[in-house]
Amino acid sequence: MFPSLILLAGGLLLRLVLWHGAPSGTPLAAPLLWGLLADLGFALLLALPLTSRPTRRAGSFERRTRWDGGWRAGLLLALRTLLWALWLAWLLGQYFYFSEFGTRPDQIVLDYLFYTGEVTGNVWESYPTGWLAAGAALLALALAALERAAARPRRRALFGPKVGRFLWLLIACGLIAASIGVEPPMVTGDRIARELARNGAASLAEAALTGELDYRAHYTSLPSARADALVERWMADAPGDRGSVGPASPVMRRIEPPPRPEREGEAVKARALRPNVILIVAESLGTELTARGRASGTGRPSLTPAFDKLSERGLLFTRLYATGTRTARALEGALASFPPIPGNAIVRLASQRPVTTLATVLGARGYESVFLYGGSLGFDNMRDFLKASGFTRLEEQVGAKAPGTFATSWGAADEFLFDRLLDELRHARSREKPLFLTALTVSNHRPFLFPEGRVGGRQRTREGAVAYADYALGRLFEAAEREGLLEETLFAIIGDHGPRSYTRDSLPTDAHRVPFLLLGAGIERGESPVIGSTIDVAPTLLARLGEPYVAPFFGRDLGQLSGGGAALIQDKHDVGLILPEGLVALGFNRGDYFAPLDAHDVRGAALPAAPGDKRVEQAAALMQVAYDAWMAGLLNPARAGPPREDLLELAPR
């Protein structure tokens, strides 16, 4: 019993520590009670190898000993110490994971198992790993010694040892099976309390079982004709939408945005109104870090003065939401304009399947499509996705290994990535061929290390990393303006997602809210409060070029939308549609609800959605049609049919 009691006590202590750092008002009693039940099965199962004792036979009798002597005792003590050390490492890992992501181990942990180089280096650089390992080893040795001291000779049991172990195992497995995939009923609606109540191993097992989900099996669905009609109506709200191009792919649509007008003095005039297009996907650049977010939220000074100055010179969309809280979701949304269907992002699934993206559309216009990243593109299957997405050149580890540069285990510092971006723009000017370039940054990512002497922020802190990333961004645009590159380039800056959420809500919108800024060639100054998400980035950029195109994009041009707009988001197993009046959520196993939401992401009480709610139907239609399109391969550029002359001509000049 001693190992089981220690395992249960460890789970209890971990919940108390996590609760201490949770938002005020988070309940404690219910998560502790449900957590005890969730831990019990795992405590019984994991205690089996710790409660096993060596045996030796004497004639026809089996005599059990507490601890055999000699080398066997030393080996047994070492093995038990190792088991306790692994358990302590699991507890520590859960603590740091919860501190970073606000959740128990989930799909991210499973993903990270395939990228041990980046993850191991990141952990080593982020935490005092050596001291933690030494402390865990000493504590594990102490637990093994206590277990030895607590061992008692066995008395006559009701069952034999084999039957007893079988019953023990049966009870443990039954309790574990009952805890996987079950929502704690006492903490429904409180995300943090729900995560506190869960068992970490059960959460990880659930993630493994639900990485790829059948939409219709778990979410509200509609008859196909009804879903198609609702999506058709959704797209009709986008100016320039001319409908589907044919039955080969009902989601492949023809868009004819208004022609882009000439402006006096524009350097792009001589280039037939075809500016370079640069999309900067900034790691963890949440609205809450900017002047706009600080003014409406914490009231603290902005951490992004350079970005704030750039915002005054361009068009800033103030209510844009990342479709997810992973970079893979940002690439899926911004490049492919694809909704965040439940399960994995298509970036992680698209190893061999061609996908229509911004690179595909602009490549047909004669643009060279380049992707720059300071880290490894093997992470999250990005390399395979980008190869299948129309990019003609992929550059990874940019600036990570050159002399005089700075890099962490995650990748090169942003300033060196931006230096390469400037070189690409200069090269494009010299050969008079337009460039579409996507740059993915890494500096605002743990371990939060950056070159010394650039900013005053402290190393290994979020604030210091944000200050450096902002410095590097400002440095890029100072150079671009100095060389006249700003006037002939359309720049777009968007955060891939925000920092971790500090709210107790399911589908935490604060972690999704990111700035979206357009500036450069022909961009008017101003702000737009229209609601949108990363799936609207590609249509909004293409509308600024004023050229018609065919693509299976679910997003719309935010600059021309009627009404207040809408945003699709996803977190864990829930997906949602943000509307001007609030948040519509499609819960796992059809637990749909609606919650009022204001412009500052302050949420009202959630209420179960009524049957036939039109808002729920719209959200369900978008997700269902997107899921079907992906499964049927309808995002393939070949589905658009042969190139048409009227779509390959440039917009009127």
XYZ file of C-alpha atoms in Angstrom:
653
model
C 0.000 0.000 0.000
C 2.916 2.365 0.627
C 3.640 3.067 -3.095
C -0.034 3.677 -3.869
C -0.359 6.132 -0.994
C 2.735 8.029 -2.096
C 1.463 8.205 -5.696
C -1.891 9.550 -4.515
C -0.187 12.048 -2.215
C 1.975 13.246 -5.094
C -1.077 13.877 -7.255
C -2.728 15.778 -4.414
C 0.347 17.919 -3.803
C 0.670 18.716 -7.520
C -2.950 19.906 -7.672
C -2.438 22.133 -4.656
C 0.648 23.728 -6.216
C -1.085 24.233 -9.572
C -4.174 25.656 -7.869
C -1.994 28.165 -5.986
C -0.888 29.642 -9.331
C -4.357 29.523 -10.911
C -6.614 32.591 -11.343
C -8.401 33.714 -8.223
C -11.793 32.108 -7.755
C -10.741 28.722 -9.129
C -12.489 26.059 -7.015
C -10.339 23.628 -5.063
C -12.501 21.031 -3.323
C -14.148 19.617 -6.455
C -10.879 19.221 -8.448
C -9.232 17.536 -5.454
C -12.089 15.068 -4.968
C -12.448 14.183 -8.644
C -8.668 14.157 -9.036
C -8.348 11.566 -6.264
C -10.722 9.290 -8.162
C -8.878 9.943 -11.443
C -5.510 9.127 -9.829
C -6.606 5.971 -8.033
C -6.462 3.619 -11.021
C -3.021 4.845 -12.084
C -1.753 4.663 -8.498
C -2.785 1.009 -8.282
C -1.315 0.176 -11.684
C 2.011 1.958 -11.167
C 2.370 0.468 -7.705
C 2.438 -3.064 -9.105
C 6.147 -3.095 -10.038
C 6.963 -1.304 -6.785
C 5.122 -3.806 -4.607
C 6.563 -6.901 -6.294
C 9.018 -8.790 -4.103
C 11.736 -11.294 -5.014
C 11.048 -14.936 -4.297
C 13.075 -18.069 -3.864
C 11.979 -21.643 -3.599
C 12.878 -24.058 -0.817
C 11.730 -27.531 -1.817
C 8.032 -27.392 -2.643
C 7.448 -24.229 -0.629
C 7.746 -20.619 -1.813
C 9.262 -18.351 0.801
C 8.937 -14.568 0.267
C 11.515 -12.187 1.651
C 11.279 -8.465 2.291
C 14.652 -7.562 0.849
C 17.091 -10.222 -0.194
C 20.725 -9.748 0.757
C 23.852 -9.209 -1.303
C 23.961 -7.768 -4.779
C 20.266 -8.454 -5.352
C 19.393 -5.964 -2.637
C 21.521 -3.286 -4.298
C 20.052 -3.974 -7.723
C 16.518 -3.909 -6.353
C 17.180 -0.625 -4.552
C 18.593 0.901 -7.766
C 15.585 -0.223 -9.816
C 13.115 1.135 -7.304
C 15.027 4.403 -7.092
C 14.866 4.680 -10.876
C 11.094 4.093 -10.877
C 10.561 6.740 -8.216
C 12.831 9.155 -10.122
C 10.807 8.689 -13.306
C 7.606 9.373 -11.380
C 9.078 12.546 -9.851
C 10.237 13.672 -13.301
C 6.670 13.141 -14.555
C 5.305 15.330 -11.744
C 7.866 18.068 -12.430
C 7.136 17.892 -16.140
C 3.419 18.341 -15.499
C 4.086 21.349 -13.286
C 6.215 23.150 -15.878
C 3.889 22.157 -18.709
C 0.874 23.533 -16.854
C 2.798 26.728 -16.088
C 3.535 27.198 -19.802
C 0.307 26.022 -21.434
C -2.308 26.091 -18.669
C -3.268 22.474 -19.313
C -2.386 18.875 -18.514
C -0.124 17.009 -20.977
C -1.950 16.792 -24.300
C -1.352 16.547 -28.050
C 1.611 18.921 -27.866
C 3.534 16.431 -25.725
C 2.876 13.660 -28.242
C 4.031 15.929 -31.053
C 7.192 16.865 -29.184
C 8.211 13.213 -28.857
C 9.167 13.315 -32.550
C 11.401 16.384 -32.167
C 13.697 15.422 -29.327
C 16.561 17.686 -30.452
C 14.642 20.952 -30.277
C 12.634 19.957 -27.212
C 15.546 18.593 -25.168
C 17.645 21.657 -25.920
C 14.734 23.948 -25.131
C 14.120 22.290 -21.755
C 17.823 22.417 -20.879
C 18.050 26.113 -21.758
C 14.771 27.072 -20.068
C 15.010 25.404 -16.672
C 17.700 24.488 -14.082
C 17.584 20.937 -15.343
C 20.742 19.749 -13.591
C 19.625 20.889 -10.150
C 16.140 19.482 -10.668
C 17.545 16.100 -11.749
C 19.859 15.952 -8.732
C 17.031 16.818 -6.351
C 14.721 14.248 -7.935
C 17.411 11.561 -7.655
C 17.963 12.228 -3.946
C 14.233 12.282 -3.219
C 13.757 9.074 -5.222
C 16.472 7.370 -3.169
C 14.759 8.525 0.021
C 11.408 7.152 -1.160
C 12.982 3.813 -2.038
C 14.554 3.658 1.431
C 11.242 4.550 3.096
C 9.528 1.842 1.080
C 12.081 -0.651 2.325
C 11.574 0.443 5.904
C 7.787 0.244 5.526
C 7.838 -3.257 4.054
C 6.215 -5.925 6.244
C 6.111 -9.721 5.999
C 3.021 -10.864 4.154
C 0.286 -12.598 6.057
C -1.970 -15.326 4.732
C -4.082 -13.746 1.968
C -7.594 -14.579 0.796
C -6.227 -15.183 -2.717
C -2.957 -16.558 -3.989
C -0.328 -14.109 -5.300
C -1.185 -14.612 -8.962
C -4.923 -14.201 -8.457
C -4.352 -11.198 -6.217
C -2.196 -9.441 -8.788
C -4.696 -10.202 -11.517
C -7.539 -8.690 -9.481
C -5.349 -5.695 -8.620
C -4.566 -5.186 -12.311
C -8.223 -5.638 -13.304
C -9.421 -3.013 -10.822
C -6.672 -0.589 -11.852
C -7.415 -0.914 -15.563
C -11.142 -0.500 -14.946
C -10.598 2.723 -13.031
C -8.240 4.042 -15.704
C -10.665 3.240 -18.525
C -13.419 5.039 -16.627
C -11.294 8.191 -16.258
C -10.172 8.594 -19.888
C -12.331 10.929 -21.926
C -14.696 11.679 -19.026
C -15.298 15.337 -18.189
C -15.347 16.034 -14.429
C -19.046 16.856 -13.862
C -18.393 19.044 -10.820
C -16.290 21.607 -12.691
C -18.118 21.923 -16.023
C -17.496 25.287 -17.677
C -14.303 26.106 -15.743
C -11.310 25.248 -17.910
C -8.646 25.582 -15.215
C -10.608 23.592 -12.617
C -11.266 20.897 -15.215
C -7.555 20.609 -15.991
C -6.696 20.487 -12.280
C -9.120 17.604 -11.779
C -7.751 15.525 -14.621
C -5.003 12.937 -14.374
C -1.969 13.752 -16.520
C -1.546 10.237 -17.900
C -5.263 9.997 -18.728
C -5.073 13.347 -20.520
C -2.136 12.121 -22.590
C -3.919 8.864 -23.445
C -7.009 10.781 -24.519
C -4.881 12.984 -26.791
C -3.388 9.887 -28.420
C -6.847 8.442 -29.055
C -8.347 11.653 -30.485
C -5.520 13.110 -32.605
C -7.610 12.601 -35.726
C -11.348 12.863 -35.235
C -14.321 11.947 -37.394
C -16.250 15.231 -37.358
C -19.713 13.724 -37.755
C -19.122 11.176 -35.007
C -18.441 13.768 -32.318
C -19.871 17.145 -33.359
C -23.126 18.708 -34.476
C -23.613 17.992 -38.180
C -26.182 18.917 -40.806
C -27.524 17.343 -43.984
C -24.934 17.959 -46.686
C -27.246 20.105 -48.813
C -28.061 22.330 -45.842
C -24.380 22.686 -44.891
C -23.396 23.557 -48.468
C -26.133 26.201 -48.662
C -25.001 27.858 -45.431
C -21.374 27.963 -46.572
C -22.498 29.379 -49.927
C -24.349 32.152 -48.093
C -21.283 32.747 -45.887
C -19.025 33.180 -48.914
C -21.571 35.371 -50.729
C -20.908 38.000 -48.053
C -17.384 38.332 -49.467
C -17.209 41.061 -52.135
C -16.096 39.697 -55.472
C -17.148 36.100 -54.802
C -18.435 34.600 -58.058
C -19.310 31.174 -56.702
C -17.944 27.682 -57.246
C -16.029 26.970 -60.438
C -17.659 23.589 -60.942
C -18.636 20.212 -59.504
C -15.041 18.930 -59.429
C -14.585 20.886 -56.194
C -17.548 22.786 -54.754
C -15.228 24.648 -52.377
C -12.994 25.893 -55.220
C -14.311 29.402 -55.809
C -13.655 32.257 -58.198
C -12.922 35.614 -56.540
C -12.746 38.903 -58.429
C -11.707 41.637 -55.985
C -12.042 45.302 -56.991
C -9.045 46.511 -59.053
C -6.334 48.141 -56.997
C -6.107 51.857 -57.908
C -2.906 53.591 -58.845
C -1.528 56.191 -56.522
C 0.645 59.136 -57.350
C 4.287 58.583 -56.580
C 4.045 54.862 -55.943
C 7.235 53.045 -56.784
C 5.243 49.980 -57.806
C 3.704 51.823 -60.756
C 6.503 50.789 -63.037
C 6.106 47.201 -61.905
C 2.538 46.830 -63.176
C 1.034 47.073 -59.703
C 2.648 43.821 -58.651
C 4.419 44.556 -55.384
C 6.421 42.077 -53.406
C 4.289 40.416 -50.738
C 5.897 39.702 -47.362
C 4.001 37.801 -44.673
C 5.667 37.853 -41.242
C 4.249 35.275 -38.833
C 5.453 36.467 -35.424
C 5.837 33.909 -32.663
C 3.404 34.478 -29.746
C 2.646 38.092 -30.715
C -0.644 38.472 -28.882
C -2.689 41.670 -28.863
C -2.271 41.788 -25.088
C 1.424 42.649 -25.580
C 0.748 45.690 -27.770
C -0.425 49.203 -26.948
C -3.907 48.296 -28.151
C -4.141 45.293 -25.829
C -2.575 47.024 -22.851
C -4.922 49.990 -23.125
C -8.017 47.781 -23.088
C -6.728 45.175 -20.669
C -4.029 45.531 -18.036
C -3.325 49.237 -18.480
C 0.409 48.498 -18.270
C 2.904 50.014 -20.736
C 3.134 48.392 -24.146
C 5.905 45.859 -24.680
C 5.997 46.519 -28.447
C 6.823 50.194 -29.118
C 8.231 49.482 -32.595
C 5.158 47.544 -33.671
C 2.914 50.264 -32.228
C 4.663 52.905 -34.364
C 4.290 50.742 -37.449
C 0.578 50.351 -36.647
C 0.147 54.114 -36.961
C 1.462 53.936 -40.532
C -0.652 51.050 -41.803
C -4.018 49.367 -41.548
C -4.474 47.550 -38.237
C -7.203 44.970 -37.715
C -7.886 45.110 -33.996
C -10.198 42.097 -33.561
C -8.410 39.311 -35.342
C -8.168 35.879 -33.730
C -5.694 33.071 -34.365
C -7.541 29.909 -35.302
C -5.556 27.942 -32.713
C -2.778 28.170 -30.161
C -0.149 26.342 -32.218
C 2.042 27.650 -35.028
C 0.801 24.829 -37.259
C -2.714 26.276 -36.992
C -1.406 29.721 -37.960
C 0.235 28.388 -41.134
C -2.854 26.372 -42.011
C -5.068 29.431 -41.587
C -2.909 32.223 -43.001
C -1.542 30.334 -46.010
C -4.371 27.921 -46.900
C -7.329 29.942 -45.515
C -8.568 26.691 -44.015
C -10.773 26.388 -40.892
C -9.397 24.709 -37.759
C -11.175 21.357 -37.992
C -10.995 19.268 -34.776
C -7.933 17.111 -34.292
C -4.590 17.889 -35.864
C -3.934 20.830 -38.174
C -3.607 19.842 -41.835
C 0.020 21.032 -41.652
C 0.723 17.897 -39.669
C -1.364 15.677 -41.959
C -0.423 16.929 -45.422
C 2.694 14.883 -46.077
C 1.733 13.870 -49.614
C -1.397 15.871 -50.365
C -1.166 19.075 -52.460
C -2.908 22.072 -50.897
C -3.883 25.375 -52.509
C -2.267 28.268 -50.638
C -1.173 31.859 -51.120
C 2.021 30.472 -52.649
C -0.014 28.508 -55.217
C -2.139 31.497 -56.226
C 0.746 33.971 -56.417
C 3.001 31.432 -58.105
C 0.522 31.348 -60.995
C 1.076 35.125 -61.289
C 4.800 34.802 -61.722
C 5.791 35.324 -58.106
C 8.671 33.407 -56.598
C 7.454 31.866 -53.344
C 9.995 31.586 -50.521
C 9.648 30.439 -46.916
C 12.248 31.513 -44.341
C 12.569 30.046 -40.864
C 15.301 30.315 -38.263
C 14.624 26.795 -36.946
C 14.107 23.345 -38.390
C 11.238 22.875 -40.848
C 11.038 19.242 -39.841
C 9.163 20.386 -36.753
C 5.398 19.800 -36.943
C 5.772 18.451 -40.489
C 6.200 21.990 -41.829
C 8.646 20.976 -44.552
C 6.306 18.432 -46.150
C 3.338 20.786 -45.899
C 5.190 23.683 -47.512
C 6.519 21.488 -50.308
C 2.953 20.458 -51.070
C 1.745 24.058 -50.888
C 3.388 25.703 -53.869
C 6.554 27.162 -52.329
C 9.442 27.081 -54.762
C 12.177 27.528 -52.157
C 12.392 26.642 -48.469
C 15.164 28.024 -46.269
C 15.575 26.707 -42.728
C 18.068 27.342 -39.926
C 18.468 30.806 -41.443
C 21.174 32.579 -39.463
C 21.474 29.728 -36.987
C 24.961 28.574 -37.915
C 26.637 31.586 -39.527
C 29.599 33.148 -37.661
C 28.661 36.046 -35.419
C 24.976 35.130 -35.183
C 22.942 33.994 -32.188
C 20.700 30.948 -31.925
C 18.957 28.838 -29.298
C 17.904 25.230 -29.608
C 14.694 26.548 -31.195
C 16.357 28.606 -33.925
C 18.170 31.806 -34.895
C 17.411 35.185 -33.358
C 14.916 37.267 -35.332
C 17.324 39.968 -36.492
C 19.335 37.450 -38.505
C 16.194 36.045 -40.105
C 15.187 39.589 -41.068
C 18.638 40.296 -42.500
C 18.055 37.423 -44.886
C 14.591 38.766 -45.689
C 16.145 42.088 -46.709
C 18.629 40.284 -48.936
C 15.738 38.503 -50.663
C 13.990 41.828 -51.315
C 17.143 43.340 -52.763
C 17.593 40.343 -55.019
C 13.973 40.539 -56.197
C 14.472 44.201 -57.112
C 17.578 43.449 -59.149
C 15.871 40.781 -61.251
C 12.504 42.592 -61.488
C 10.506 39.533 -60.484
C 7.923 39.876 -57.715
C 8.550 37.973 -54.515
C 6.141 36.306 -52.112
C 7.978 35.514 -48.905
C 6.751 34.120 -45.601
C 9.016 34.527 -42.579
C 8.349 32.653 -39.330
C 10.085 34.065 -36.236
C 11.218 32.229 -33.081
C 12.688 34.686 -30.554
C 9.504 35.118 -28.508
C 9.580 31.441 -27.580
C 10.990 29.659 -24.599
C 13.884 29.636 -23.597
C 13.466 33.420 -24.201
C 17.163 33.968 -24.930
C 18.408 36.688 -27.292
C 21.625 38.548 -28.223
C 23.049 40.737 -25.486
C 23.183 44.513 -25.793
C 20.085 44.971 -27.967
C 17.412 45.719 -25.360
C 17.205 46.229 -21.641
C 14.951 43.243 -20.948
C 16.151 40.338 -18.831
C 17.159 37.047 -20.403
C 14.908 34.000 -19.917
C 11.806 36.164 -19.429
C 8.796 36.636 -21.699
C 9.088 40.412 -21.346
C 12.737 40.409 -22.428
C 12.056 38.177 -25.431
C 9.096 40.335 -26.516
C 11.234 43.473 -26.259
C 13.949 41.895 -28.400
C 11.518 40.550 -31.026
C 9.998 44.036 -31.264
C 13.456 45.587 -31.603
C 14.295 43.205 -34.474
C 11.013 44.049 -36.221
C 11.635 47.783 -35.924
C 15.178 47.325 -37.214
C 13.832 45.499 -40.294
C 11.443 48.281 -41.254
C 13.996 51.020 -40.644
C 16.281 49.303 -43.167
C 13.426 48.661 -45.619
C 12.384 52.306 -45.564
C 15.950 53.546 -45.842
C 16.471 51.491 -49.005
C 13.096 52.337 -50.559
C 11.869 48.747 -50.238
C 8.834 49.684 -48.165
C 7.187 51.547 -51.048
C 7.338 48.589 -53.412
C 6.364 45.870 -50.951
C 3.100 44.876 -49.317
C 3.920 43.811 -45.761
C 1.609 41.819 -43.497
C 2.428 41.102 -39.847
C 0.378 38.679 -37.793
C 0.894 36.798 -34.539
C 0.693 33.024 -34.838
C -1.126 32.992 -31.481
C -1.005 34.830 -28.179
C 0.839 33.884 -24.989
C -0.829 31.412 -22.658
C -4.348 32.120 -21.421
C -4.931 33.295 -17.863
C -8.711 32.816 -17.951
C -10.799 29.905 -16.720
C -12.946 29.785 -19.867
C -13.104 26.991 -22.385
C -12.044 28.332 -25.797
C -10.044 31.160 -24.140
C -10.344 33.960 -26.691
C -7.626 36.061 -25.039
C -5.011 33.472 -26.038
C -6.242 33.657 -29.649
C -6.404 37.425 -30.134
C -3.523 38.688 -32.267
C -2.763 41.856 -34.239
C -2.948 41.846 -38.032
C -1.193 44.771 -39.683
C -0.902 45.710 -43.359
C 1.522 48.402 -44.464
C 3.638 49.396 -47.403
C 2.630 49.615 -51.046
C -0.746 51.296 -51.452
C -2.023 50.589 -47.932
C -4.217 53.245 -46.360
C -3.729 54.172 -42.713
C -6.351 53.374 -40.145
C -7.904 50.768 -37.893
C -10.636 48.237 -38.528
C -12.744 46.688 -35.730
C -14.178 43.983 -37.993
C -13.950 40.484 -36.501
C -11.789 38.006 -38.395
C -9.381 35.106 -37.979
C -6.216 33.887 -39.651
C -8.255 32.226 -42.415
C -9.041 35.768 -43.627
C -5.380 36.747 -44.086
C -4.905 35.300 -47.583
C -8.134 36.745 -49.122
C -7.398 40.139 -47.533
C -3.882 40.210 -48.977
C -5.000 39.093 -52.426
C -7.726 41.747 -52.456
C -5.040 44.402 -52.016
C -3.404 43.162 -55.198
C -6.696 43.536 -57.050
C -6.289 40.377 -59.113
C -8.904 37.622 -59.660
C -8.074 34.096 -58.563
C -9.526 30.633 -58.007
C -8.938 28.928 -54.668
C -10.752 26.828 -52.035
C -10.383 29.572 -49.434
C -12.910 29.748 -46.614
C -11.783 33.208 -45.503
C -13.014 36.588 -46.739
C -11.545 40.021 -47.437
C -11.765 41.834 -44.096
C -11.528 45.199 -45.789
C -14.826 44.744 -47.636
C -16.972 42.688 -45.270
C -20.483 43.798 -44.503
C -21.596 43.451 -40.893
C -19.285 42.855 -37.958
C -17.422 39.850 -39.334
C -16.786 36.473 -37.708
C -13.849 34.354 -36.534
C -13.344 30.597 -36.357
C -11.176 29.288 -33.506
C -10.248 25.916 -31.996
C -8.828 24.821 -28.632
C -8.336 21.193 -27.676
C -11.563 19.426 -28.775
C -13.814 22.480 -28.914
C -14.295 24.727 -31.935
C -16.018 28.084 -31.946
C -17.369 30.902 -34.071
C -16.935 34.433 -32.695
C -19.706 36.777 -33.808
C -20.428 40.408 -32.852
C -22.940 39.208 -30.262
C -20.769 36.501 -28.707
C -19.131 33.089 -28.969
C -20.840 30.034 -30.429
C -19.058 26.843 -29.330
C -19.313 23.369 -30.804
C -18.362 21.117 -27.911
C -16.959 17.623 -28.124
C -19.790 15.060 -28.262
C -22.244 17.843 -29.183
C -22.005 19.940 -26.025
C -22.840 23.169 -27.893
C -23.263 26.475 -26.065
C -23.392 30.236 -26.542
C -21.661 32.894 -24.413
C -21.903 36.695 -24.750
C -18.526 38.261 -25.579
C -17.663 41.941 -25.732
C -14.964 43.743 -27.746
C -12.457 43.244 -24.915
C -13.043 39.476 -24.739
C -14.933 39.744 -21.464
C -17.307 36.787 -21.492
C -20.748 36.405 -19.990
C -22.334 33.265 -18.629
C -22.463 30.372 -21.092
C -25.830 28.813 -21.850
C -26.576 25.556 -23.713
C -27.448 26.230 -27.341
C -31.099 25.820 -28.226
C -32.030 23.189 -30.835
C -31.984 24.704 -34.315
C -29.900 27.732 -33.272
C -28.919 29.387 -36.578
C -25.533 30.420 -35.191
C -24.714 26.848 -34.229
C -25.791 25.671 -37.671
C -23.498 28.204 -39.361
C -20.514 27.125 -37.283
C -21.298 23.454 -37.852
C -21.698 23.968 -41.607
C -18.276 25.614 -41.938
C -16.522 22.877 -39.974
C -18.412 20.049 -41.662
C -17.796 21.291 -45.216
C -14.137 21.973 -44.418
C -13.691 18.486 -42.944
C -15.355 16.862 -45.965
C -13.247 18.938 -48.363
C -10.031 17.861 -46.672
C -10.999 14.192 -46.555
C -12.013 14.236 -50.237
C -8.828 16.005 -51.370
C -10.731 19.038 -52.649
C -7.979 21.507 -51.651
C -5.736 20.226 -54.431
C -4.900 23.029 -56.928
C -5.601 20.586 -59.757
C -9.285 20.699 -58.778
C -9.452 24.251 -60.112
C -9.212 22.875 -63.628
C -6.914 24.143 -66.419
C -5.683 27.753 -66.173
C -8.073 30.297 -67.642
C -6.839 33.280 -69.572
C -9.201 35.718 -67.877
C -7.812 34.682 -64.497
C -4.166 34.856 -65.509
C -4.326 38.389 -66.817
C -3.235 41.151 -64.497
C -5.797 43.440 -62.974
C -6.652 46.580 -64.949
C -3.885 49.173 -64.799
